[in-house]
CSV table of N, CA, C and O in Angstrom, one decimal:
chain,number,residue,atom,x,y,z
A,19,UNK,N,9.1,3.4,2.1
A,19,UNK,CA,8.4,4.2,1.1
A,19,UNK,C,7.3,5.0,1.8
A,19,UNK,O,7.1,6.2,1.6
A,20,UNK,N,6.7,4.1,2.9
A,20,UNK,CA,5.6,4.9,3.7
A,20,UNK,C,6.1,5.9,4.4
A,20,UNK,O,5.4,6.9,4.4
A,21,UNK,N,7.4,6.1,5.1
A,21,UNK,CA,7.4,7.1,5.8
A,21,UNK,C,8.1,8.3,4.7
A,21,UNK,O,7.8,9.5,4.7
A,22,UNK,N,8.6,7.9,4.1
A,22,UNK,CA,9.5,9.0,3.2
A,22,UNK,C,7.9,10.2,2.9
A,22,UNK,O,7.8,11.4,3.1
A,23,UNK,N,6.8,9.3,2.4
A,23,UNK,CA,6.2,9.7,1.8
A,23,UNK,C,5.3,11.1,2.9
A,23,UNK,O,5.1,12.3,2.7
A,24,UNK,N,4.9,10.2,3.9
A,24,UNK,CA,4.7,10.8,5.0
A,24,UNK,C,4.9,11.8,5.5
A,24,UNK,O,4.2,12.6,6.1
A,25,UNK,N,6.5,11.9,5.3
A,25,UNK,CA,7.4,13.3,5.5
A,25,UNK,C,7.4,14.1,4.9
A,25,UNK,O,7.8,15.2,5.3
A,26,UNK,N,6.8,13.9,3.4
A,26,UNK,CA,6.8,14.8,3.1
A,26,UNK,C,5.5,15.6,2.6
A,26,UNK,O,5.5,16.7,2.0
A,27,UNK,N,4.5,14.8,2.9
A,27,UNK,CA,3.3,15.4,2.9
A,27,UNK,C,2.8,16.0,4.8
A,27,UNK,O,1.7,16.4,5.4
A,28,UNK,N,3.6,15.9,5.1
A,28,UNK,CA,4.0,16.6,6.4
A,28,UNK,C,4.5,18.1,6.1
A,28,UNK,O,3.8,19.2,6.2
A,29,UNK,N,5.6,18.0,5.7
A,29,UNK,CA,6.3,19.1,5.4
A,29,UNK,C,5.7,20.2,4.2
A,29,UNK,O,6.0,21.4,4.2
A,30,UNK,N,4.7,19.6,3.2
A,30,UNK,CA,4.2,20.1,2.4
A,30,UNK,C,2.7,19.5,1.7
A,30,UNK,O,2.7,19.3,0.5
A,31,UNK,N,1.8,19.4,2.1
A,31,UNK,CA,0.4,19.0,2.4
A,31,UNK,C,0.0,19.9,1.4
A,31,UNK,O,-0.5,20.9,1.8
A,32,UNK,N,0.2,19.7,0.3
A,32,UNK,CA,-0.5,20.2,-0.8
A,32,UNK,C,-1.2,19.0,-1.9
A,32,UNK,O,-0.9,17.8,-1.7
A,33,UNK,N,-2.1,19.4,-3.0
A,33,UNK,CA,-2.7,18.7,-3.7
A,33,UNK,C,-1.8,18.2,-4.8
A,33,UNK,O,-2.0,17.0,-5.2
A,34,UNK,N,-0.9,18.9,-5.3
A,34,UNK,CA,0.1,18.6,-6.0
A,34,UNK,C,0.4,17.3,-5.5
A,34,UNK,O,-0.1,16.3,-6.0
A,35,UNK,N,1.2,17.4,-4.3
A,35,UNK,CA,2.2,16.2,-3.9
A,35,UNK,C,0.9,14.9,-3.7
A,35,UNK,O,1.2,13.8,-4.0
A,36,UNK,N,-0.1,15.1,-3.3
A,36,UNK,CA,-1.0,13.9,-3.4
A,36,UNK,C,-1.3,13.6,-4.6
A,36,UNK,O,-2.0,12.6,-4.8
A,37,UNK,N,-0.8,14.4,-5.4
A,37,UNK,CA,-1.5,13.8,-7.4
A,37,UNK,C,-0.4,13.2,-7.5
A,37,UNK,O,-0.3,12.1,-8.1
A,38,UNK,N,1.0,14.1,-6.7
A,38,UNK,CA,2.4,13.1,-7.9
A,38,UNK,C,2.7,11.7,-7.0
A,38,UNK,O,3.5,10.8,-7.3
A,39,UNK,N,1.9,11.6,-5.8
A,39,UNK,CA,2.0,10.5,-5.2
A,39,UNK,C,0.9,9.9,-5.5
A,39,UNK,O,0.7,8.9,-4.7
A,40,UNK,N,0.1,10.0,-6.3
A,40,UNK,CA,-1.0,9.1,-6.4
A,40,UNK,C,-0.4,7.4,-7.2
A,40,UNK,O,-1.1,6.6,-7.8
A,41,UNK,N,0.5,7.4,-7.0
A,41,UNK,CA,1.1,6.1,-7.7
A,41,UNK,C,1.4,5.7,-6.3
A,41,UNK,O,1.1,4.6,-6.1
A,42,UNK,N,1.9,6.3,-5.1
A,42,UNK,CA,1.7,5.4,-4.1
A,42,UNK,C,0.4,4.8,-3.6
A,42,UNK,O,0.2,3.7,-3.0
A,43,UNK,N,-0.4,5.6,-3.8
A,43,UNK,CA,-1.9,5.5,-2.7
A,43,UNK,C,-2.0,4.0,-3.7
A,43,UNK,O,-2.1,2.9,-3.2
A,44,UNK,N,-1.8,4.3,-4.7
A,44,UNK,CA,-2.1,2.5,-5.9
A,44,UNK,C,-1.7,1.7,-5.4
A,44,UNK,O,-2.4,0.9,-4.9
A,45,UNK,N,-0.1,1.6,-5.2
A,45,UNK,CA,0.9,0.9,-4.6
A,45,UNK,C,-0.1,0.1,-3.4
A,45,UNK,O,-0.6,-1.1,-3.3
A,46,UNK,N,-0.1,1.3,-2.4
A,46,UNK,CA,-0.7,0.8,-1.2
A,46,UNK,C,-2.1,0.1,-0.9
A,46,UNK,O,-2.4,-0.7,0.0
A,47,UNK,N,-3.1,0.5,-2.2
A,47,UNK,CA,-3.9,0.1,-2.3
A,47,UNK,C,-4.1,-1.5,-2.7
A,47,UNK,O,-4.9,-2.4,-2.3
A,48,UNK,N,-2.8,-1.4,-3.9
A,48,UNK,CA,-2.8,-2.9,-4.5
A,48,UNK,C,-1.7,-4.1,-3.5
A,48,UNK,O,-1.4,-5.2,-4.0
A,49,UNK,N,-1.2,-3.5,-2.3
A,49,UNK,CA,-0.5,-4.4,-1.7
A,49,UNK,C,-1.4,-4.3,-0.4
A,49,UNK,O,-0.9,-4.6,0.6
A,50,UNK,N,-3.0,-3.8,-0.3
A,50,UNK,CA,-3.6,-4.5,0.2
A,50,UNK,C,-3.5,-3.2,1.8
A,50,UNK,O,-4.3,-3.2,2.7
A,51,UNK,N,-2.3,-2.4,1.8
A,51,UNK,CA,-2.7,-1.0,2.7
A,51,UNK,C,-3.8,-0.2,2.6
A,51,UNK,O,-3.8,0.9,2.0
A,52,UNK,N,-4.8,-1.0,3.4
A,52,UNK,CA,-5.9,-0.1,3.2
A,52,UNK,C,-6.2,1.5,4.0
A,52,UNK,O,-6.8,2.5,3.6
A,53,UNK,N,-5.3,1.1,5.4
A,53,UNK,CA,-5.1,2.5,6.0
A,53,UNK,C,-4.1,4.1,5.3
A,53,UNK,O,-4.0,5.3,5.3
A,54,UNK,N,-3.7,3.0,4.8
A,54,UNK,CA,-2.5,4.2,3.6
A,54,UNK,C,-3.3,4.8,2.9
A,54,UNK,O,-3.7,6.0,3.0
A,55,UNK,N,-3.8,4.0,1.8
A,55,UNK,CA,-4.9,4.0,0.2
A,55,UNK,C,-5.6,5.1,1.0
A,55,UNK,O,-5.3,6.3,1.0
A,56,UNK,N,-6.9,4.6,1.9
A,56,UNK,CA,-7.9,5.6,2.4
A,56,UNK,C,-7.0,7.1,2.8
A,56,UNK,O,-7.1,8.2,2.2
A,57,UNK,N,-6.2,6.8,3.7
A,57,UNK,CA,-6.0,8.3,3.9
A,57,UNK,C,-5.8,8.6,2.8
A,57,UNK,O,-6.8,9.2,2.5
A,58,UNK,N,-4.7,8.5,1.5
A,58,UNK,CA,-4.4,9.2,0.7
A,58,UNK,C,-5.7,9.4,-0.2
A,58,UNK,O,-6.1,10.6,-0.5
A,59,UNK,N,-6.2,8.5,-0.6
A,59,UNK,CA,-7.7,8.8,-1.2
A,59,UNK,C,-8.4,10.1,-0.9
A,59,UNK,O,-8.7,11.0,-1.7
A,60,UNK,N,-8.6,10.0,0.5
A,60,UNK,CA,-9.7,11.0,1.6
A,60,UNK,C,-8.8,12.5,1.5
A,60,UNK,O,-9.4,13.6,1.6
A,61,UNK,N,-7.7,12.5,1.2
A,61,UNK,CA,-7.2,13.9,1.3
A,61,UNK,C,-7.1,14.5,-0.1
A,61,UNK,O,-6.7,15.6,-0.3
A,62,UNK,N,-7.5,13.5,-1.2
A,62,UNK,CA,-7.6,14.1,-3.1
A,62,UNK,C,-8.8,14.7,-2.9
A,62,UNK,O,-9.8,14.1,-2.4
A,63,UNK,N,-8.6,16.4,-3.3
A,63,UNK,CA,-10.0,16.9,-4.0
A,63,UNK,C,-10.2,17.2,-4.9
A,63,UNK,O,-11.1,18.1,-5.0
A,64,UNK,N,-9.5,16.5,-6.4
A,64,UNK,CA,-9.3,16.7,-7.5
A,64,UNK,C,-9.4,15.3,-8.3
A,64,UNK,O,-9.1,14.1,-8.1
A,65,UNK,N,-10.0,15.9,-9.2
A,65,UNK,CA,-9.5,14.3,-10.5
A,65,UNK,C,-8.3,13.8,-10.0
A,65,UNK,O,-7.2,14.2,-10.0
A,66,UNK,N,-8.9,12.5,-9.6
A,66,UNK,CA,-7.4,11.2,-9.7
A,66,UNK,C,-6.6,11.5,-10.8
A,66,UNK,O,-7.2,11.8,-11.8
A,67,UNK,N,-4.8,11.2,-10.7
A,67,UNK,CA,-4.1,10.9,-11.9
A,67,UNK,C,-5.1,9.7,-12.6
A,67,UNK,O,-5.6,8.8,-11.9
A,68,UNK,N,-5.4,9.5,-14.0
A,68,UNK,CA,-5.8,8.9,-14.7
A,68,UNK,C,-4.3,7.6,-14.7
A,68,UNK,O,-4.3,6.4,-14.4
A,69,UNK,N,-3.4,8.5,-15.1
A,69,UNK,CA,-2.1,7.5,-15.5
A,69,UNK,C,-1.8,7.1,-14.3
A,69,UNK,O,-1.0,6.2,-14.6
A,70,UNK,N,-1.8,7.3,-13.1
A,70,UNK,CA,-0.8,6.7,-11.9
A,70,UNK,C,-2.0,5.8,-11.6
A,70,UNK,O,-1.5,5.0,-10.9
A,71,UNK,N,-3.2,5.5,-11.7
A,71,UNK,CA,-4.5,4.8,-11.2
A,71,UNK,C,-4.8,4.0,-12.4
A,71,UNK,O,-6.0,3.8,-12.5
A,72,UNK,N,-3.9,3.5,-13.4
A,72,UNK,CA,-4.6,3.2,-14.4
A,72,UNK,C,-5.6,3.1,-15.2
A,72,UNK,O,-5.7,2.1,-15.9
A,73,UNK,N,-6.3,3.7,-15.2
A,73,UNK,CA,-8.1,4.2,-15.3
A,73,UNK,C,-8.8,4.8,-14.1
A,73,UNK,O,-8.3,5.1,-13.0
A,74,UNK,N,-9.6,4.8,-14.5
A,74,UNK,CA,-11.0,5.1,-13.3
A,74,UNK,C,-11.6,3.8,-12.8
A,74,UNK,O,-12.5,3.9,-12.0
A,75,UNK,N,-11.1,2.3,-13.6
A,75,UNK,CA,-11.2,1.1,-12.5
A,75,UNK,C,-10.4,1.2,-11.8
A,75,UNK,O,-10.7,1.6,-10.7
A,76,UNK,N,-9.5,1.0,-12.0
A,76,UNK,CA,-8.4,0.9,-10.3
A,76,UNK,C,-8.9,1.6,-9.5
A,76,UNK,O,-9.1,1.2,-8.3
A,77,UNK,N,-9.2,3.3,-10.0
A,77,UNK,CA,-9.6,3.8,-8.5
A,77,UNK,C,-10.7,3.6,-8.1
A,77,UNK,O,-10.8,3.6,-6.9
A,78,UNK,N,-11.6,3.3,-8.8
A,78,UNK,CA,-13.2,3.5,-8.3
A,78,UNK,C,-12.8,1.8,-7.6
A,78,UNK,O,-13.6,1.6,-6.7
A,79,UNK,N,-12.0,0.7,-7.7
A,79,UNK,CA,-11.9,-0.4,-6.8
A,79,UNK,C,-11.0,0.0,-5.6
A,79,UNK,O,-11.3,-0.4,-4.5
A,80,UNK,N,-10.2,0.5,-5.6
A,80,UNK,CA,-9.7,1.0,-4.6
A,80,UNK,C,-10.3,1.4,-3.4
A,80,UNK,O,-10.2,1.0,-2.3
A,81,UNK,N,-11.3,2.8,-4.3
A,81,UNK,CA,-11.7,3.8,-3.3
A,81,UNK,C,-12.9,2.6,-2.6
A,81,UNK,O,-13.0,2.7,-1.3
A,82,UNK,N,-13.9,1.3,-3.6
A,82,UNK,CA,-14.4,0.2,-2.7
A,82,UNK,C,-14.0,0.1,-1.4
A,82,UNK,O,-14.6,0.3,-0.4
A,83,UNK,N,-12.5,-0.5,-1.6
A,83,UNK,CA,-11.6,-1.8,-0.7
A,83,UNK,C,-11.4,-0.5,0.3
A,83,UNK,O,-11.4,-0.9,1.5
A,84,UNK,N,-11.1,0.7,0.2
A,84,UNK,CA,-10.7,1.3,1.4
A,84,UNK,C,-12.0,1.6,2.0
A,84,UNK,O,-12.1,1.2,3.2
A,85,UNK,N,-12.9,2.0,1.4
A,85,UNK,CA,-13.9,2.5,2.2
A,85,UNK,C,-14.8,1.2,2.8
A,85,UNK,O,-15.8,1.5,3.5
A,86,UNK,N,-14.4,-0.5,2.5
A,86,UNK,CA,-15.0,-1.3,3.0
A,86,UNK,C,-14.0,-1.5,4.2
A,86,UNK,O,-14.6,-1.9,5.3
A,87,UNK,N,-12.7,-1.2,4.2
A,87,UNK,CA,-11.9,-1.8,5.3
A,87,UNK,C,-12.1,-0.4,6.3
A,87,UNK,O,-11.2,-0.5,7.1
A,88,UNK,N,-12.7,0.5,6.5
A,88,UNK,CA,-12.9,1.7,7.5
A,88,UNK,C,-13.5,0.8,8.8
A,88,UNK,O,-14.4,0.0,8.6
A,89,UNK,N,-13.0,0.8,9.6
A,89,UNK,CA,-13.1,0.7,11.1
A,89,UNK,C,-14.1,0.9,11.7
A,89,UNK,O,-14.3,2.1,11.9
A,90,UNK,N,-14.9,0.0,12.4
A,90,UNK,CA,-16.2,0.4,13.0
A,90,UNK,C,-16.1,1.6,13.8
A,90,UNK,O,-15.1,1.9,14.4
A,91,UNK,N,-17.6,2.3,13.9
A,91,UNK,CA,-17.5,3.9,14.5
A,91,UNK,C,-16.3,4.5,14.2
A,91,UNK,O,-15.6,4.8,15.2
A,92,UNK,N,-15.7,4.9,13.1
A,92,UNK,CA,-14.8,6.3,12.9
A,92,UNK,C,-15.9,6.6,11.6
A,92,UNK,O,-16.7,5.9,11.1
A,93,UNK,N,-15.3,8.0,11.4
A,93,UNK,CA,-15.9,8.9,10.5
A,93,UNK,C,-15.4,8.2,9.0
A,93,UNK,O,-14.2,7.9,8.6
A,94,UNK,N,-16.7,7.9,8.3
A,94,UNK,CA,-16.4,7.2,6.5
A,94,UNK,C,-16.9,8.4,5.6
A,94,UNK,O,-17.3,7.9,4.5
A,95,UNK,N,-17.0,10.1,5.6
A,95,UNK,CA,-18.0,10.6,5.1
A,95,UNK,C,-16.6,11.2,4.2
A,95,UNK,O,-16.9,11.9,3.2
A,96,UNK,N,-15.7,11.0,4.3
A,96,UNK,CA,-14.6,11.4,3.3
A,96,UNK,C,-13.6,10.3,3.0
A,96,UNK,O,-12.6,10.5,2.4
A,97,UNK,N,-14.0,9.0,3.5
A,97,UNK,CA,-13.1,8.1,2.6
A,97,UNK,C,-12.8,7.7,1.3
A,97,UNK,O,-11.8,7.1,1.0
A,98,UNK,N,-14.1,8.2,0.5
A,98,UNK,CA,-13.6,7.9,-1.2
A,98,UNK,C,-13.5,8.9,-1.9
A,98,UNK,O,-14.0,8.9,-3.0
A,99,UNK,N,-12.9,10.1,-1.5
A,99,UNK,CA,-12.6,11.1,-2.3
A,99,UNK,C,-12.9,11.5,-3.8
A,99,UNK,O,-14.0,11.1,-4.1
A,100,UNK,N,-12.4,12.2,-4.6
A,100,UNK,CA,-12.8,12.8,-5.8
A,100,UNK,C,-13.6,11.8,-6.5
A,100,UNK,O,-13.1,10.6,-6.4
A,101,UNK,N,-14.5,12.0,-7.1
A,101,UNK,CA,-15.3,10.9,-8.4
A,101,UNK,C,-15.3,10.9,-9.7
A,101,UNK,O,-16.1,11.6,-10.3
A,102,UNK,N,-14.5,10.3,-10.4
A,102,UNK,CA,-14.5,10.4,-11.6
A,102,UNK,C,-15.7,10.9,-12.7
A,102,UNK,O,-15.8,11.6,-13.7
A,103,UNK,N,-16.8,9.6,-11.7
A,103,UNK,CA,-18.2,10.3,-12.9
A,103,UNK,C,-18.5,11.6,-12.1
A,103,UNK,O,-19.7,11.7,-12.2
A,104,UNK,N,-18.1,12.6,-11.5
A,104,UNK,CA,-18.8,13.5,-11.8
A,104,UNK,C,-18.3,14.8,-12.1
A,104,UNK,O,-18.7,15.9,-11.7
A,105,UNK,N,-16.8,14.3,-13.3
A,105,UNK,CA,-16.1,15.3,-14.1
A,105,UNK,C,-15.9,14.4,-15.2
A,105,UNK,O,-15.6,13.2,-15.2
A,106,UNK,N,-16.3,15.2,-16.4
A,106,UNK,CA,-16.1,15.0,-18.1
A,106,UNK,C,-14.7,14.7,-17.8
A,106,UNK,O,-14.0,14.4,-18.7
């Protein structure tokens, strides 16, 4: 699933494909891939899917658990991407 996905945000690195994949970054996030989750998190500049993130708990725990598992000395200044509270 990880590389499929990979491929094709390779091939097409748009916001779209990170919204209709935002049911993986979940996936990944809830099986505990935190290197997955964060990347895909870090590259949304847009309102999370509400429906692929089941609310704005799942993501706002998510975007937690990735940005707690970030790696000593690498850059964390875009690990938790879009924020729900600060769009109506």
């Amino acid at each position: 699933m990880r590389s499929g996905f990979q491929d094709i945000l390779e091939h097409y690195p748009s916001e779209w494909n990170l919204q209709s994949f935002a049911y993986f970054a979940y996936f990944a996030c809830e099986a505990g891939d935190m290197e997955t989750a964060r990347t895909l998190v870090s590259k949304m500049t847009q309102i999370p899917d509400r429906e692929a993130w089941l609310g704005k708990d799942s993501y706002a725990r998510c975007q937690s658990k990735a940005a707690a598992a970030i790696p000593p000395g690498t850059q964390s200044s875009t690990a938790n991407g879009p924020d729900y509270t600060t769009h109506s």
